[in-house]
Short mmCIF file of C-alpha atoms in Angstrom, two decimals:
data_model
loop_
_atom_site.label_atom_id
_atom_site.label_comp_id
_atom_site.label_asym_id
_atom_site.label_seq_id
_atom_site.Cartn_x
_atom_site.Cartn_y
_atom_site.Cartn_z
CA MET O 1 0.00 0.00 0.00
CA VAL O 2 1.17 3.49 -0.85
CA THR O 3 1.61 6.13 1.84
CA ILE O 4 1.66 9.89 1.35
CA LEU O 5 4.14 11.61 3.66
CA TRP O 6 2.74 15.14 3.91
CA PHE O 7 5.33 17.75 4.92
CA LYS O 8 4.03 20.96 6.49
CA ARG O 9 6.16 22.72 9.13
CA ASP O 10 8.69 19.88 9.42
CA LEU O 11 10.91 20.48 6.40
CA ARG O 12 13.72 18.08 7.28
CA VAL O 13 14.56 14.39 7.15
CA GLN O 14 16.45 14.33 10.48
CA ASP O 15 14.55 13.79 13.74
CA ASN O 16 11.32 13.47 11.81
CA ALA O 17 9.02 10.90 13.40
CA ALA O 18 6.50 11.16 10.57
CA LEU O 19 9.16 10.17 8.04
CA ARG O 20 10.20 7.19 10.16
CA LEU O 21 6.59 6.06 10.48
CA ALA O 22 5.89 6.36 6.75
CA ALA O 23 9.11 4.60 5.82
CA GLY O 24 8.03 1.47 7.68
CA GLN O 25 4.76 1.14 5.76
CA GLY O 26 5.95 0.50 2.22
CA PRO O 27 6.21 2.79 -0.84
CA VAL O 28 6.12 6.49 0.05
CA ILE O 29 5.13 9.65 -1.81
CA PRO O 30 6.80 12.59 -0.01
CA LEU O 31 4.56 15.59 -0.65
CA TYR O 32 4.50 19.31 -0.07
CA ILE O 33 1.33 21.18 -1.04
CA CYS O 34 1.68 24.82 -2.05
CA GLU O 35 -1.68 26.25 -1.02
CA PRO O 36 -2.57 29.57 -2.70
CA ALA O 37 -5.36 30.29 -0.21
CA LEU O 38 -2.93 30.00 2.70
CA TRP O 39 -0.51 32.43 1.12
CA ALA O 40 -3.27 34.93 0.37
CA LEU O 41 -4.00 35.34 4.10
CA PRO O 42 -3.13 38.66 5.80
CA ASP O 43 -0.53 36.96 8.04
CA SER O 44 1.43 35.52 5.09
CA SER O 45 4.13 37.29 3.10
CA GLY O 46 6.62 37.00 0.31
CA ARG O 47 9.58 36.95 2.69
CA GLN O 48 8.13 33.91 4.45
CA TRP O 49 7.47 32.14 1.17
CA ALA O 50 10.98 32.91 -0.13
CA PHE O 51 12.47 31.41 3.04
CA LEU O 52 10.22 28.35 2.76
CA ALA O 53 11.05 27.85 -0.93
CA GLU O 54 14.73 27.66 -0.03
CA CYS O 55 13.88 25.08 2.63
CA LEU O 56 11.93 23.02 0.08
CA ALA O 57 14.82 23.00 -2.37
CA GLU O 58 17.14 21.50 0.24
CA LEU O 59 14.49 19.08 1.49
CA ALA O 60 14.01 17.83 -2.08
CA ARG O 61 17.73 17.03 -2.35
CA ASP O 62 17.73 15.20 0.98
CA LEU O 63 14.67 13.12 0.09
CA ALA O 64 16.12 12.21 -3.30
CA ALA O 65 19.20 10.92 -1.47
CA LEU O 66 16.93 8.72 0.65
CA GLY O 67 15.33 7.23 -2.45
CA ALA O 68 12.02 9.06 -2.82
CA PRO O 69 11.74 12.39 -4.66
CA LEU O 70 9.68 15.20 -3.15
CA GLN O 71 6.44 15.85 -4.99
CA ILE O 72 5.43 19.51 -5.05
CA ARG O 73 1.85 20.25 -5.94
CA THR O 74 -0.03 23.53 -6.01
CA GLY O 75 -3.70 23.65 -5.12
CA GLU O 76 -6.25 22.96 -2.40
CA ALA O 77 -5.07 20.19 -0.06
CA VAL O 78 -8.06 17.87 -0.39
CA GLU O 79 -8.02 18.08 -4.18
CA VAL O 80 -4.29 17.37 -4.37
CA LEU O 81 -4.48 14.48 -1.93
CA ASP O 82 -7.47 12.94 -3.69
CA ALA O 83 -5.78 13.16 -7.09
CA LEU O 84 -2.75 11.29 -5.76
CA ARG O 85 -5.02 8.75 -4.07
CA ALA O 86 -6.83 8.03 -7.32
CA ALA O 87 -3.64 7.85 -9.40
CA HIS O 88 -1.56 5.70 -7.07
CA GLY O 89 -3.94 3.75 -4.86
CA VAL O 90 -2.97 5.63 -1.71
CA ARG O 91 -4.41 4.16 1.47
CA ARG O 92 -2.34 5.92 4.12
CA LEU O 93 -1.51 9.54 4.91
CA VAL O 94 1.17 10.44 7.45
CA SER O 95 2.05 13.89 8.76
CA HIS O 96 3.04 15.60 11.98
CA GLU O 97 0.43 17.38 14.10
CA GLU O 98 0.51 21.00 13.02
CA THR O 99 -0.20 23.84 15.43
CA GLY O 100 -0.79 26.66 12.98
CA ASN O 101 -3.22 29.47 12.41
CA LEU O 102 -6.99 29.02 12.30
CA TRP O 103 -6.93 28.52 8.53
CA THR O 104 -4.65 25.49 8.80
CA PHE O 105 -6.76 24.11 11.66
CA ARG O 106 -9.87 24.25 9.47
CA ARG O 107 -7.97 22.86 6.49
CA ASP O 108 -6.90 19.86 8.57
CA ARG O 109 -10.53 19.34 9.57
CA ARG O 110 -11.43 19.18 5.88
CA VAL O 111 -8.58 16.73 5.21
CA ALA O 112 -9.76 14.54 8.09
CA ASP O 113 -13.29 14.46 6.65
CA TRP O 114 -11.92 13.58 3.21
CA ALA O 115 -9.73 10.81 4.62
CA ARG O 116 -12.71 9.18 6.35
CA ARG O 117 -14.83 9.32 3.21
CA ALA O 118 -12.02 8.11 0.94
CA GLY O 119 -10.95 5.24 3.17
CA VAL O 120 -7.50 6.73 3.79
CA ALA O 121 -5.99 6.18 7.23
CA TRP O 122 -4.45 9.47 8.40
CA GLN O 123 -1.82 9.12 11.10
CA GLU O 124 -0.71 12.40 12.68
CA VAL O 125 2.52 12.16 14.65
CA PRO O 126 2.68 14.24 17.86
CA GLN O 127 5.23 17.01 18.23
CA PRO O 128 7.55 16.49 21.23
CA GLY O 129 6.75 19.87 22.76
CA VAL O 130 2.98 20.06 22.20
CA GLU O 131 0.16 17.80 23.33
CA ARG O 132 -2.98 17.38 21.28
CA ARG O 133 -6.00 16.91 23.54
CA SER O 134 -3.77 17.73 26.48
CA PRO O 135 -5.03 16.53 29.88
CA GLY O 136 -4.15 19.94 31.32
CA ARG O 137 -1.27 22.13 32.37
CA ASP O 138 -0.59 20.24 35.59
CA GLY O 139 2.40 18.05 34.83
CA TRP O 140 2.73 19.41 31.28
CA ALA O 141 6.31 20.65 31.75
CA ALA O 142 7.48 17.31 33.12
CA ARG O 143 5.88 15.42 30.24
CA ARG O 144 7.49 17.79 27.75
CA THR O 145 10.90 17.34 29.35
CA ALA O 146 10.60 13.55 29.23
CA ARG O 147 9.79 13.62 25.51
CA PHE O 148 12.73 15.92 24.78
CA ARG O 149 15.13 13.54 26.46
CA GLY O 150 14.36 10.81 23.96
CA PRO O 151 16.95 9.97 21.29
CA LEU O 152 17.05 11.93 18.05
CA LEU O 153 15.76 10.04 15.02
CA GLU O 154 18.13 9.43 12.14
CA PRO O 155 16.77 9.52 8.56
CA VAL O 156 15.98 6.20 6.92
CA ALA O 157 15.78 5.02 3.33
CA LEU O 158 12.45 5.38 1.56
CA ILE O 159 10.83 3.17 -1.06
CA SER O 160 9.65 5.34 -3.91
CA VAL O 161 6.50 4.74 -5.94
CA ALA O 162 7.69 3.51 -9.34
CA ALA O 163 5.75 6.14 -11.29
CA LEU O 164 7.39 8.87 -9.19
CA SER O 165 10.99 7.68 -9.42
CA ASP O 166 12.30 10.83 -11.14
CA PRO O 167 15.21 11.84 -8.85
CA LEU O 168 14.47 15.51 -9.46
CA GLY O 169 11.05 15.18 -7.88
CA GLY O 170 7.73 16.26 -9.27
CA GLY O 171 6.50 19.79 -9.75
CA ALA O 172 8.34 23.07 -9.58
CA ILE O 173 8.49 25.31 -6.54
CA PRO O 174 6.31 28.32 -7.43
CA ALA O 175 8.28 31.54 -7.61
CA ASP O 176 5.42 33.88 -6.80
CA LEU O 177 2.96 32.02 -4.59
CA ALA O 178 2.88 34.98 -2.18
CA PRO O 179 3.06 38.63 -3.23
CA PRO O 180 6.75 39.61 -3.16
CA ASP O 181 7.88 42.10 -0.58
CA THR O 182 11.19 43.81 -0.07
CA CYS O 183 13.26 42.35 2.75
CA PRO O 184 16.89 42.82 1.75
CA ALA O 185 18.47 41.34 4.87
CA ARG O 186 16.16 38.43 5.64
CA GLN O 187 17.67 35.13 6.75
CA ILE O 188 18.22 32.39 4.19
CA GLY O 189 16.21 29.19 4.46
CA GLY O 190 17.31 25.58 4.42
CA ARG O 191 18.73 23.09 6.89
CA THR O 192 22.34 23.93 6.08
CA GLN O 193 21.72 27.51 7.15
CA GLY O 194 19.89 26.31 10.27
CA LEU O 195 22.77 24.10 11.34
CA ALA O 196 25.21 26.95 10.76
CA CYS O 197 23.10 29.22 12.96
CA LEU O 198 22.94 26.62 15.71
CA GLY O 199 26.65 25.83 15.60
CA GLY O 200 27.70 29.46 15.46
CA PHE O 201 25.46 30.36 18.37
CA LEU O 202 26.59 27.49 20.61
CA THR O 203 30.30 27.95 19.99
CA GLU O 204 30.81 31.66 19.30
CA ARG O 205 27.91 34.11 19.21
CA GLY O 206 25.98 32.91 22.26
CA ARG O 207 28.47 33.55 25.06
CA HIS O 208 26.77 36.78 26.10
CA TYR O 209 23.26 35.75 25.06
CA ARG O 210 21.73 36.23 28.50
CA LYS O 211 23.04 39.78 28.79
CA ALA O 212 22.78 40.90 25.17
CA MET O 213 19.44 39.44 24.09
CA SER O 214 17.43 42.50 25.16
CA SER O 215 19.38 44.92 22.96
CA PRO O 216 18.25 45.19 19.33
CA LEU O 217 21.84 46.05 18.43
CA ALA O 218 23.75 43.37 20.37
CA GLY O 219 20.93 40.84 20.10
CA GLU O 220 21.13 40.79 16.33
CA ALA O 221 24.27 38.68 16.68
CA ALA O 222 24.00 37.31 20.23
CA CYS O 223 20.56 35.72 19.79
CA SER O 224 20.50 32.25 18.26
CA ARG O 225 18.56 33.38 15.14
CA LEU O 226 17.07 29.88 15.03
CA SER O 227 13.48 31.09 15.09
CA PRO O 228 12.68 30.79 11.34
CA HIS O 229 14.33 27.37 11.20
CA LEU O 230 12.25 26.19 14.15
CA ALA O 231 9.11 27.77 12.68
CA PHE O 232 9.44 25.96 9.35
CA GLY O 233 11.07 22.86 10.79
CA THR O 234 14.46 22.71 9.09
CA LEU O 235 15.64 21.99 12.64
CA SER O 236 13.59 20.25 15.29
CA PRO O 237 13.34 21.85 18.75
CA ARG O 238 14.70 18.60 20.17
CA GLU O 239 17.81 18.90 18.01
CA ALA O 240 18.40 22.39 19.36
CA ALA O 241 17.84 21.23 22.93
CA HIS O 242 20.15 18.22 22.55
CA ALA O 243 22.88 20.34 20.97
CA GLY O 244 22.50 22.87 23.76
CA ALA O 245 22.76 20.13 26.38
CA ALA O 246 25.94 18.77 24.80
CA ARG O 247 27.45 22.24 24.86
CA GLN O 248 26.38 22.70 28.49
CA ALA O 249 28.32 19.56 29.38
CA GLU O 250 31.40 20.98 27.67
CA VAL O 251 31.34 24.29 29.56
CA LYS O 252 30.36 22.87 32.94
CA GLY O 253 32.26 24.76 35.62
CA ALA O 254 33.23 27.64 33.32
CA ARG O 255 32.78 31.22 34.49
CA ASP O 256 32.90 33.01 31.15
CA GLY O 257 29.20 33.57 30.53
CA TRP O 258 28.43 30.36 28.68
CA ARG O 259 26.70 28.52 31.54
CA GLY O 260 24.12 31.21 32.16
CA SER O 261 23.51 31.87 28.50
CA LEU O 262 23.00 28.20 27.64
CA ALA O 263 20.62 27.79 30.58
CA SER O 264 18.63 30.76 29.28
CA PHE O 265 18.59 29.24 25.80
CA GLN O 266 17.16 25.96 27.10
CA ALA O 267 14.57 27.87 29.13
CA ARG O 268 13.40 29.75 26.07
CA LEU O 269 13.06 26.57 24.07
CA ALA O 270 10.71 25.40 26.81
CA TRP O 271 8.77 28.68 26.81
CA ARG O 272 8.41 28.30 23.04
CA ASP O 273 6.51 25.07 23.54
CA HIS O 274 4.51 26.61 26.39
CA PHE O 275 3.13 29.22 23.99
CA MET O 276 2.58 26.69 21.22
CA GLN O 277 0.49 24.68 23.63
CA LYS O 278 -1.79 27.68 24.22
CA LEU O 279 -2.74 27.78 20.55
CA GLU O 280 -3.09 24.01 20.38
CA ASP O 281 -5.58 24.20 23.24
CA ALA O 282 -7.42 27.21 21.79
CA PRO O 283 -7.23 27.17 17.95
CA ASP O 284 -9.39 30.29 17.67
CA LEU O 285 -6.91 32.39 19.64
CA GLU O 286 -6.28 34.65 16.67
CA ARG O 287 -9.86 35.92 16.70
CA ARG O 288 -10.87 36.26 20.34
CA CYS O 289 -9.34 37.73 23.46
CA LEU O 290 -8.26 35.09 25.94
CA HIS O 291 -10.46 36.89 28.49
CA SER O 292 -13.80 37.88 26.98
CA ALA O 293 -14.14 41.05 29.07
CA TYR O 294 -11.59 42.73 26.79
CA GLU O 295 -13.43 42.08 23.52
CA THR O 296 -14.66 45.68 23.19
CA LEU O 297 -11.78 47.43 24.96
CA ARG O 298 -10.44 49.06 21.80
CA PRO O 299 -12.25 50.24 18.63
CA ALA O 300 -13.01 47.36 16.29
CA THR O 301 -12.09 49.61 13.35
CA PRO O 302 -8.55 50.86 13.88
CA ASP O 303 -7.40 54.41 13.24
CA ALA O 304 -6.11 54.03 9.68
CA ALA O 305 -3.60 56.88 9.91
CA ARG O 306 -2.07 55.53 13.11
CA LEU O 307 -1.94 52.01 11.70
CA GLU O 308 -0.17 53.18 8.55
CA ALA O 309 2.32 55.33 10.47
CA PHE O 310 3.13 52.49 12.85
CA PHE O 311 4.04 50.05 10.10
CA ALA O 312 5.91 52.69 8.11
CA GLY O 313 8.10 53.54 11.11
CA GLU O 314 6.73 57.08 11.12
CA THR O 315 5.10 57.45 14.55
CA GLY O 316 7.45 60.22 15.65
CA VAL O 317 8.71 58.09 18.57
CA PRO O 318 12.27 57.24 17.49
CA PHE O 319 12.96 53.93 19.19
CA VAL O 320 9.65 52.46 18.00
CA ASP O 321 10.25 53.70 14.46
CA ALA O 322 13.80 52.35 14.41
CA CYS O 323 12.54 48.91 15.42
CA MET O 324 9.80 48.90 12.80
CA ARG O 325 12.22 49.89 10.07
CA MET O 326 14.65 47.20 11.13
CA LEU O 327 11.83 44.67 11.02
CA ALA O 328 10.84 45.73 7.51
CA HIS O 329 14.45 45.41 6.31
CA THR O 330 15.50 42.20 8.09
CA GLY O 331 12.32 40.27 8.94
CA TRP O 332 13.50 39.93 12.55
CA LEU O 333 13.49 41.70 15.91
CA ASN O 334 14.71 40.56 19.30
CA PHE O 335 12.06 39.55 21.84
CA ARG O 336 12.05 42.71 23.94
CA MET O 337 11.59 44.95 20.95
CA ARG O 338 8.76 42.76 19.65
CA ALA O 339 7.07 43.20 22.98
CA MET O 340 7.72 46.94 22.98
CA VAL O 341 6.36 47.67 19.50
CA MET O 342 3.24 45.60 20.20
CA SER O 343 2.79 47.36 23.52
CA PHE O 344 3.13 50.74 21.82
CA ALA O 345 0.61 49.87 19.12
CA SER O 346 -1.90 48.52 21.63
CA TYR O 347 -1.55 50.91 24.54
CA ASN O 348 -0.17 54.16 23.17
CA LEU O 349 -1.81 54.10 19.73
CA TRP O 350 -4.85 52.22 21.12
CA LEU O 351 -5.05 49.84 18.15
CA ASP O 352 -6.84 46.52 18.55
CA TRP O 353 -4.40 43.61 18.51
CA ARG O 354 -6.45 41.85 15.83
CA ALA O 355 -5.64 44.70 13.45
CA THR O 356 -1.91 44.75 14.13
CA ALA O 357 -1.17 41.05 14.74
CA PRO O 358 -1.55 39.83 11.13
CA LEU O 359 0.36 42.78 9.69
CA LEU O 360 3.19 42.23 12.13
CA ALA O 361 3.12 38.52 11.29
CA GLN O 362 3.68 39.39 7.63
CA ARG O 363 6.91 41.13 8.50
CA PHE O 364 8.35 38.33 10.62
CA THR O 365 10.20 35.79 8.50
CA ASP O 366 10.01 33.54 11.57
CA TYR O 367 6.26 33.90 12.07
CA GLU O 368 5.08 31.13 14.38
CA PRO O 369 1.34 31.52 15.11
CA GLY O 370 1.44 29.94 18.55
CA ILE O 371 4.09 32.33 19.82
CA HIS O 372 3.02 35.41 17.89
CA LEU O 373 -0.67 35.33 18.80
CA SER O 374 -0.01 34.69 22.48
CA GLN O 375 2.53 37.50 22.62
CA CYS O 376 0.23 39.92 20.82
CA GLN O 377 -2.50 39.27 23.38
CA MET O 378 -0.11 39.45 26.33
CA GLN O 379 1.41 42.74 25.21
CA SER O 380 -2.09 44.15 24.64
CA GLY O 381 -3.30 43.27 28.14
CA VAL O 382 -6.24 41.12 27.05
CA THR O 383 -5.37 37.74 28.58
CA GLY O 384 -6.79 38.45 32.03
CA MET O 385 -3.89 36.69 33.74
CA ASN O 386 -0.76 38.66 32.87
CA THR O 387 0.52 41.78 34.57
CA VAL O 388 -0.31 44.89 32.55
CA ARG O 389 3.13 45.80 31.24
CA ILE O 390 3.28 49.01 29.23
CA TYR O 391 6.73 49.58 27.79
CA ASN O 392 8.05 53.13 27.88
CA PRO O 393 9.71 53.50 24.45
CA VAL O 394 11.73 56.51 25.56
CA LYS O 395 13.12 54.64 28.56
CA GLN O 396 13.77 51.55 26.44
CA GLY O 397 15.67 53.68 23.93
CA HIS O 398 17.92 55.15 26.62
CA GLU O 399 18.54 51.73 28.21
CA GLN O 400 18.95 49.56 25.15
CA ASP O 401 20.60 52.10 22.83
CA PRO O 402 22.50 54.49 25.14
CA ASP O 403 24.87 55.65 22.40
CA GLY O 404 22.14 56.01 19.78
CA ILE O 405 23.90 53.69 17.34
CA PHE O 406 20.82 51.57 16.62
CA THR O 407 18.39 54.49 16.43
CA ARG O 408 20.57 56.50 14.05
CA ARG O 409 21.23 53.45 11.87
CA TRP O 410 17.56 53.13 11.06
CA LEU O 411 16.61 56.81 11.36
CA PRO O 412 19.40 58.65 9.55
CA GLU O 413 17.25 61.78 9.50
CA LEU O 414 18.01 62.10 13.24
CA ALA O 415 21.79 62.05 12.76
CA GLU O 416 22.28 65.60 14.00
CA VAL O 417 20.08 65.28 17.09
CA PRO O 418 22.20 65.20 20.28
CA ASP O 419 22.18 61.99 22.31
CA VAL O 420 20.29 63.61 25.17
CA PHE O 421 17.35 64.42 22.85
CA LEU O 422 17.60 61.48 20.45
CA GLN O 423 14.68 59.57 21.98
CA THR O 424 12.65 62.78 22.55
CA PRO O 425 13.43 65.00 19.56
CA TRP O 426 10.35 67.08 20.30
CA ALA O 427 12.20 68.43 23.37
CA TRP O 428 15.23 69.55 21.34
CA GLU O 429 15.61 73.31 20.99
CA ARG O 430 15.95 72.91 17.22
CA ALA O 431 12.94 70.60 16.89
CA GLY O 432 11.26 73.07 14.53
CA THR O 433 13.92 72.42 11.89
CA LEU O 434 13.26 68.70 12.00
CA LEU O 435 9.72 67.76 13.04
CA GLY O 436 7.11 67.92 10.34
CA ARG O 437 9.84 68.24 7.73
CA ARG O 438 12.30 65.35 7.80
CA TYR O 439 10.75 63.46 10.70
CA PRO O 440 7.12 63.46 11.92
CA HIS O 441 5.74 64.99 15.07
CA PRO O 442 4.86 62.24 17.59
CA LEU O 443 1.38 60.81 17.03
CA VAL O 444 0.82 60.60 20.78
CA ASP O 445 2.45 61.67 24.00
CA PRO O 446 4.02 58.41 25.26
CA ALA O 447 3.41 59.17 28.94
CA GLU O 448 -0.13 60.52 28.63
CA SER O 449 -1.32 57.78 26.27
CA ALA O 450 0.16 55.10 28.54
CA ARG O 451 -1.61 56.57 31.55
CA ALA O 452 -4.98 56.59 29.77
CA ALA O 453 -4.48 53.02 28.55
CA ARG O 454 -3.57 51.75 32.00
CA GLU O 455 -6.72 53.25 33.47
CA ALA O 456 -8.90 51.72 30.76
CA VAL O 457 -7.41 48.24 31.14
CA HIS O 458 -7.64 48.28 34.93
CA ALA O 459 -11.25 49.44 34.74
CA VAL O 460 -12.09 46.24 32.89
CA ARG O 461 -10.44 44.21 35.65
CA LYS O 462 -12.88 45.70 38.14
CA SER O 463 -15.94 44.60 36.17
CA ALA O 464 -18.39 42.01 37.47
CA GLY O 465 -17.40 38.43 36.81
CA PHE O 466 -13.87 39.31 35.66
CA ARG O 467 -12.06 37.41 38.37
CA GLN O 468 -14.11 34.25 37.95
CA GLU O 469 -13.27 34.02 34.26
CA ALA O 470 -9.63 34.95 34.92
CA VAL O 471 -9.33 31.94 37.24
CA GLN O 472 -10.50 29.71 34.40
CA VAL O 473 -7.98 31.26 32.00
CA VAL O 474 -5.15 30.65 34.47
CA ARG O 475 -6.23 27.07 35.01
CA ALA O 476 -6.28 26.39 31.27
CA HIS O 477 -3.26 28.32 30.03
CA ALA O 478 -0.86 29.51 32.73
CA SER O 479 2.47 27.86 33.38
CA ARG O 480 2.92 25.96 36.62
CA LYS O 481 5.90 27.43 38.43
CA PRO O 482 7.18 25.33 41.34
CA PRO O 483 6.98 26.97 44.80
CA ARG O 484 10.22 28.62 45.96
CA SER O 485 9.89 27.55 49.58
CA ARG O 486 8.97 24.39 51.40
CA ARG O 487 5.65 25.85 52.38
CA ARG O 488 2.81 24.43 50.38
CA LYS O 489 1.74 26.99 47.80
CA PRO O 490 -0.24 26.63 44.59
CA ALA O 491 1.73 26.73 41.37
CA ARG O 492 1.51 30.15 39.84
CA PHE O 493 2.01 31.88 36.52
CA ASP O 494 5.62 32.75 35.75
CA ALA O 495 6.04 36.23 34.26
CA ARG O 496 9.28 35.12 32.57
CA GLN O 497 7.18 33.84 29.70
CA LEU O 498 7.37 37.42 28.47
CA ASP O 499 10.94 36.67 27.43
CA LEU O 500 11.42 34.69 24.24
CA GLY O 501 14.85 35.44 22.86
CA LEU O 502 15.36 32.85 20.14
#
């Protein structure tokens, strides 16, 4: 019997449980489906597709070496799968369990219905860090740790279907599946690049990771930069964790920064799965606030001028604008700056997170729905369980860019502004020669807008029934942090999940 091995966000042959399962069932058709409807969504972009296309090219070479060429088909998933079923007598479908956006969740529902009707047995292989139909958060971390300690899976030979034996594979990778966008400095896709990132981080770049990750300037090199490779699966999270553990054993006892940085790296791999689990448990997270009391907190129709200025890096608040311009150019930001720009959009500009989240997702080459959607809600104060944390962009600019190197790199029009006024050019005595001419006046007063936002969010927390629902949100989604003392205390939410520095 013929098995289709459906690749989605697991574009590798190493440590791929779905590949191992399919290989043991007879002839295999490795398949990637290019879905136009997916790439027409507002959270998809040309930079993401370009990265993925590079991953597919390398995956095709690796699969050909294992004996079965990758088949690339463009169309709606059910139609593609059914055509292969009819042509080759397919009776099995194997894939990993995908935790993606709501569109992919609904697509998988349609595939499941088709498989039942067509008599195709669909086996979905669990991801090591995420539990489908999880029994709950109690004990989740321990179960995740146990799965990660298992051995990595080596690739195995595949038996190709005779009619698909062309070593070059079937079907071309579309060049323009998503509208192209300009991202000159985006990362390059493919497993070779992912391994180079991992190796360079663990042996050279990562020594000062713990200290440097918060700076958009230092973090550009000090962070692992593995996020797009984990998002599209050229590396498995277990591979990263195992490699990190091996490096931890090598530097045991050292006092040069490596021990703390590697411990932080492992912690953030765990937090990654924590956020992925939230979306797995609540697939509609991209459309509703985690706590329903916040549904009408902000206008459903966003201020179009503010929205446009935010994404153009023209808000008049330098550190925010510098970050947004870096994101447009590179497809990446460090975790603290992601939190800050989302906080600014939600609190200071008072834009609903559902308006900004998909447009931000477009700009991230490493867009991972489970992390992105959870972070957007957290930084907008709509979860009902997280501390309301409103970043002060002026303060962040002074702390994270004290010499103004980062800000001036991305805002060259501020080159002549003295350091003391760089983050508040409106306070400069020569502001009249700059603002409204080469750089915009600030859209909002950062302090006043933050104060008004804080009052509005806290007012919701005082509403009837808020606490009761918040307890349910915590029970379903919060991490379980062990008590720090011997006294018996309930596990509580750990605010460190704000910090994802991959």
